[in-house]
Amino acid sequence: MKLEKIKELLQAEELTSGIDLNLEIASARASDLMSDVLSSSHAGDLLLTGLVNAQAVRTANVVDMKVIIFVRDKAPAADTIQLAEQWNIHLLATKKSMLEACGLLWAALY
Amino acid sequence: MPGKALFQKTFTIKKDDFANAGEASVQIKNILKDVGFDSSVIRRVAVASYEAEMNVVMYGGGGNVRLAVNPDNVMLVVEDKGPGIPDVDQAMQEGFSTATDEMREMGFGAGMGLPNIKRNSDDLKIITSPDSGTRLEICIRSSVSGTEEN
């Protein structure tokens, strides 16, 4: 699924500049626990999380995730956004809860 | 550690430095990318390093991570100045944690650190005591040519 479609489904706003909405997202993971993301042999392309500190972005970098969507209307600090831009990790934010965001993506995929 | 490392570098990890925690692991990942390792090896090293680095920040009172690229493996030696691990077997169990709320707010501290390090290592040695802190020797086998690990 294209990131553009995910953005539309979740009514998400872009937090980083230069987001490639044509990016193909094949799999996603939802967690507020970064060790959980790190424990997976394939973390996926997209992380849904309520964790808005720099560790979410560093975790995405370590496991090569391309996109983070922050749920529950949360937004990271400016330095976290800057870090993501430096590593070309796209950040978006949605007002939807984790459950709702996951449900919408699941329904669209299957 | 027999033989001479092809490359080595030591990273200093500061106590309670949550803002920069993980930076050494990102640098290690970039170094291994530049050397030309296979992406699955880079990922295993980066995950093990990141979890170890977080442990040094959260529990270890600061310390360092030493990266050594050898002809047939990547070694990470992680040393801290902390109080040691009283019961290593217990600490290796997924879910066992002595984390504070601050640590959990960072997305860590749920008792997955050491199990994640072990999962991504081919060999893991833990040397710990209340007097001298904790030393992890993490070995991930691979060759510099970038061939896939077994």
mmCIF file of N, CA, C and O in Angstrom, chain A residues 32-43 51 53-55 58-59 61-64 83 87, chain B residues 18-23 26 29 43 46-47 50-51 54 105-108 110 112-113 116 119-120:
data_model
loop_
_atom_site.group_PDB
_atom_site.id
_atom_site.type_symbol
_atom_site.label_atom_id
_atom_site.label_comp_id
_atom_site.label_asym_id
_atom_site.label_seq_id
_atom_site.Cartn_x
_atom_site.Cartn_y
_atom_site.Cartn_z
ATOM 1 N N ASP A 32 4.493 0.574 21.581
ATOM 2 C CA ASP A 32 5.111 1.676 22.324
ATOM 3 C C ASP A 32 6.414 1.214 22.967
ATOM 4 O O ASP A 32 7.122 1.994 23.598
ATOM 5 N N LEU A 33 6.686 -0.066 22.809
ATOM 6 C CA LEU A 33 7.848 -0.663 23.450
ATOM 7 C C LEU A 33 8.926 -0.945 22.405
ATOM 8 O O LEU A 33 8.762 -1.795 21.535
ATOM 9 N N MET A 34 10.007 -0.197 22.498
ATOM 10 C CA MET A 34 11.020 -0.293 21.435
ATOM 11 C C MET A 34 11.767 -1.629 21.457
ATOM 12 O O MET A 34 12.168 -2.140 20.415
ATOM 13 N N SER A 35 11.952 -2.205 22.633
ATOM 14 C CA SER A 35 12.596 -3.525 22.702
ATOM 15 C C SER A 35 11.774 -4.566 21.955
ATOM 16 O O SER A 35 12.320 -5.517 21.401
ATOM 17 N N ASP A 36 10.478 -4.389 21.956
ATOM 18 C CA ASP A 36 9.579 -5.298 21.251
ATOM 19 C C ASP A 36 9.813 -5.183 19.736
ATOM 20 O O ASP A 36 9.857 -6.177 19.021
ATOM 21 N N VAL A 37 9.971 -3.952 19.278
ATOM 22 C CA VAL A 37 10.255 -3.717 17.850
ATOM 23 C C VAL A 37 11.615 -4.320 17.496
ATOM 24 O O VAL A 37 11.769 -4.980 16.465
ATOM 25 N N LEU A 38 12.593 -4.125 18.379
ATOM 26 C CA LEU A 38 13.941 -4.628 18.119
ATOM 27 C C LEU A 38 14.011 -6.149 18.147
ATOM 28 O O LEU A 38 14.890 -6.749 17.545
ATOM 29 N N SER A 39 13.080 -6.790 18.849
ATOM 30 C CA SER A 39 13.133 -8.251 18.993
ATOM 31 C C SER A 39 12.617 -8.976 17.754
ATOM 32 O O SER A 39 12.832 -10.167 17.591
ATOM 33 N N SER A 40 11.954 -8.241 16.885
ATOM 34 C CA SER A 40 11.373 -8.871 15.712
ATOM 35 C C SER A 40 12.431 -9.087 14.629
ATOM 36 O O SER A 40 13.275 -8.220 14.401
ATOM 37 N N SER A 41 12.370 -10.246 13.970
ATOM 38 C CA SER A 41 13.361 -10.501 12.921
ATOM 39 C C SER A 41 13.077 -9.641 11.685
ATOM 40 O O SER A 41 13.964 -9.316 10.918
ATOM 41 N N HIS A 42 11.803 -9.275 11.496
ATOM 42 C CA HIS A 42 11.479 -8.319 10.436
ATOM 43 C C HIS A 42 10.517 -7.278 11.008
ATOM 44 O O HIS A 42 9.353 -7.562 11.243
ATOM 45 N N ALA A 43 11.041 -6.108 11.281
ATOM 46 C CA ALA A 43 10.233 -5.099 11.953
ATOM 47 C C ALA A 43 9.174 -4.494 11.034
ATOM 48 O O ALA A 43 8.138 -4.028 11.489
ATOM 49 N N LEU A 51 5.066 6.558 21.296
ATOM 50 C CA LEU A 51 6.329 7.018 21.894
ATOM 51 C C LEU A 51 6.918 8.115 21.013
ATOM 52 O O LEU A 51 7.283 7.852 19.869
ATOM 53 N N ASN A 53 9.619 10.216 21.708
ATOM 54 C CA ASN A 53 10.977 10.702 21.929
ATOM 55 C C ASN A 53 11.953 10.182 20.858
ATOM 56 O O ASN A 53 11.567 9.422 19.971
ATOM 57 N N ALA A 54 13.206 10.596 21.011
ATOM 58 C CA ALA A 54 14.215 10.257 19.990
ATOM 59 C C ALA A 54 14.434 8.754 19.866
ATOM 60 O O ALA A 54 14.902 8.278 18.827
ATOM 61 N N GLN A 55 14.116 7.990 20.908
ATOM 62 C CA GLN A 55 14.350 6.537 20.843
ATOM 63 C C GLN A 55 13.481 5.868 19.784
ATOM 64 O O GLN A 55 13.871 4.852 19.212
ATOM 65 N N ARG A 58 15.487 6.474 16.666
ATOM 66 C CA ARG A 58 16.718 5.660 16.653
ATOM 67 C C ARG A 58 16.384 4.189 16.431
ATOM 68 O O ARG A 58 17.093 3.486 15.719
ATOM 69 N N THR A 59 15.300 3.740 17.035
ATOM 70 C CA THR A 59 14.888 2.337 16.829
ATOM 71 C C THR A 59 14.567 2.113 15.353
ATOM 72 O O THR A 59 14.988 1.112 14.759
ATOM 73 N N ASN A 61 15.724 3.686 12.845
ATOM 74 C CA ASN A 61 16.996 3.687 12.109
ATOM 75 C C ASN A 61 17.678 2.331 12.225
ATOM 76 O O ASN A 61 18.094 1.744 11.223
ATOM 77 N N VAL A 62 17.775 1.824 13.455
ATOM 78 C CA VAL A 62 18.500 0.564 13.700
ATOM 79 C C VAL A 62 17.883 -0.597 12.918
ATOM 80 O O VAL A 62 18.585 -1.449 12.399
ATOM 81 N N VAL A 63 16.545 -0.631 12.822
ATOM 82 C CA VAL A 63 15.910 -1.767 12.127
ATOM 83 C C VAL A 63 15.430 -1.387 10.714
ATOM 84 O O VAL A 63 14.653 -2.113 10.102
ATOM 85 N N ASP A 64 15.922 -0.259 10.210
ATOM 86 C CA ASP A 64 15.648 0.158 8.822
ATOM 87 C C ASP A 64 14.172 0.376 8.518
ATOM 88 O O ASP A 64 13.700 0.021 7.427
ATOM 89 N N LEU A 83 16.195 14.952 13.724
ATOM 90 C CA LEU A 83 16.945 13.687 13.666
ATOM 91 C C LEU A 83 16.361 12.778 12.575
ATOM 92 O O LEU A 83 17.101 12.176 11.791
ATOM 93 N N TRP A 87 18.039 11.336 8.877
ATOM 94 C CA TRP A 87 18.142 9.923 8.499
ATOM 95 C C TRP A 87 17.108 9.519 7.452
ATOM 96 O O TRP A 87 16.931 8.325 7.172
ATOM 97 N N PHE B 18 19.793 10.035 28.277
ATOM 98 C CA PHE B 18 18.714 9.485 27.456
ATOM 99 C C PHE B 18 18.597 10.194 26.109
ATOM 100 O O PHE B 18 18.183 9.608 25.127
ATOM 101 N N ALA B 19 18.962 11.480 26.094
ATOM 102 C CA ALA B 19 18.831 12.249 24.848
ATOM 103 C C ALA B 19 19.708 11.682 23.738
ATOM 104 O O ALA B 19 19.335 11.689 22.569
ATOM 105 N N ASN B 20 20.892 11.180 24.107
ATOM 106 C CA ASN B 20 21.819 10.678 23.089
ATOM 107 C C ASN B 20 21.950 9.158 23.079
ATOM 108 O O ASN B 20 22.742 8.613 22.305
ATOM 109 N N ALA B 21 21.209 8.492 23.938
ATOM 110 C CA ALA B 21 21.303 7.033 24.010
ATOM 111 C C ALA B 21 20.967 6.428 22.651
ATOM 112 O O ALA B 21 19.957 6.779 22.044
ATOM 113 N N GLY B 22 21.825 5.580 22.176
ATOM 114 C CA GLY B 22 21.610 4.942 20.872
ATOM 115 C C GLY B 22 22.492 5.509 19.782
ATOM 116 O O GLY B 22 22.628 4.924 18.711
ATOM 117 N N GLU B 23 23.139 6.640 20.059
ATOM 118 C CA GLU B 23 23.971 7.288 19.035
ATOM 119 C C GLU B 23 25.161 6.414 18.626
ATOM 120 O O GLU B 23 25.507 6.328 17.446
ATOM 121 N N VAL B 26 24.051 3.761 16.225
ATOM 122 C CA VAL B 26 23.813 4.287 14.875
ATOM 123 C C VAL B 26 25.149 4.458 14.147
ATOM 124 O O VAL B 26 25.290 4.114 12.969
ATOM 125 N N LYS B 29 26.452 1.052 13.167
ATOM 126 C CA LYS B 29 25.716 0.588 11.987
ATOM 127 C C LYS B 29 26.298 1.214 10.718
ATOM 128 O O LYS B 29 26.524 0.527 9.712
ATOM 129 N N ARG B 43 22.192 -5.479 10.932
ATOM 130 C CA ARG B 43 21.007 -5.343 11.772
ATOM 131 C C ARG B 43 21.193 -6.051 13.122
ATOM 132 O O ARG B 43 20.856 -5.506 14.176
ATOM 133 N N ALA B 46 23.591 -4.022 15.192
ATOM 134 C CA ALA B 46 22.985 -2.755 15.616
ATOM 135 C C ALA B 46 21.964 -2.972 16.732
ATOM 136 O O ALA B 46 21.916 -2.203 17.699
ATOM 137 N N VAL B 47 21.169 -4.031 16.619
ATOM 138 C CA VAL B 47 20.164 -4.299 17.661
ATOM 139 C C VAL B 47 20.856 -4.670 18.978
ATOM 140 O O VAL B 47 20.513 -4.142 20.048
ATOM 141 N N TYR B 50 22.496 -1.575 20.423
ATOM 142 C CA TYR B 50 21.513 -0.590 20.920
ATOM 143 C C TYR B 50 20.964 -1.018 22.280
ATOM 144 O O TYR B 50 20.887 -0.226 23.223
ATOM 145 N N GLU B 51 20.602 -2.289 22.396
ATOM 146 C CA GLU B 51 20.085 -2.777 23.682
ATOM 147 C C GLU B 51 21.170 -2.670 24.759
ATOM 148 O O GLU B 51 20.890 -2.279 25.892
ATOM 149 N N MET B 54 21.624 0.946 25.763
ATOM 150 C CA MET B 54 20.538 1.409 26.640
ATOM 151 C C MET B 54 20.747 0.891 28.062
ATOM 152 O O MET B 54 20.486 1.609 29.034
ATOM 153 N N GLU B 105 9.398 5.139 30.096
ATOM 154 C CA GLU B 105 8.931 6.234 29.227
ATOM 155 C C GLU B 105 9.801 6.377 27.976
ATOM 156 O O GLU B 105 9.376 6.971 26.989
ATOM 157 N N MET B 106 11.010 5.841 28.045
ATOM 158 C CA MET B 106 11.892 5.887 26.877
ATOM 159 C C MET B 106 11.618 4.736 25.907
ATOM 160 O O MET B 106 12.269 4.618 24.878
ATOM 161 N N GLY B 107 10.682 3.860 26.273
ATOM 162 C CA GLY B 107 10.350 2.731 25.396
ATOM 163 C C GLY B 107 11.187 1.497 25.682
ATOM 164 O O GLY B 107 11.146 0.527 24.930
ATOM 165 N N PHE B 108 11.923 1.542 26.798
ATOM 166 C CA PHE B 108 12.768 0.403 27.159
ATOM 167 C C PHE B 108 12.426 -0.017 28.591
ATOM 168 O O PHE B 108 11.496 0.506 29.189
ATOM 169 N N ALA B 110 11.560 -3.146 29.719
ATOM 170 C CA ALA B 110 10.498 -4.146 29.878
ATOM 171 C C ALA B 110 11.073 -5.564 29.956
ATOM 172 O O ALA B 110 10.374 -6.540 29.726
ATOM 173 N N MET B 112 13.527 -6.948 28.111
ATOM 174 C CA MET B 112 13.810 -7.569 26.812
ATOM 175 C C MET B 112 15.264 -7.360 26.390
ATOM 176 O O MET B 112 15.697 -7.913 25.384
ATOM 177 N N GLY B 113 15.996 -6.535 27.118
ATOM 178 C CA GLY B 113 17.333 -6.125 26.684
ATOM 179 C C GLY B 113 18.308 -7.271 26.504
ATOM 180 O O GLY B 113 18.773 -7.536 25.391
ATOM 181 N N ASN B 116 17.210 -9.910 23.989
ATOM 182 C CA ASN B 116 17.390 -9.423 22.613
ATOM 183 C C ASN B 116 18.861 -9.483 22.189
ATOM 184 O O ASN B 116 19.179 -9.795 21.038
ATOM 185 N N ARG B 119 19.658 -13.119 21.502
ATOM 186 C CA ARG B 119 18.997 -13.562 20.265
ATOM 187 C C ARG B 119 19.791 -13.144 19.019
ATOM 188 O O ARG B 119 19.806 -13.851 18.017
ATOM 189 N N ASN B 120 20.462 -12.005 19.124
ATOM 190 C CA ASN B 120 21.184 -11.486 17.955
ATOM 191 C C ASN B 120 22.681 -11.826 17.961
ATOM 192 O O ASN B 120 23.399 -11.407 17.064
#
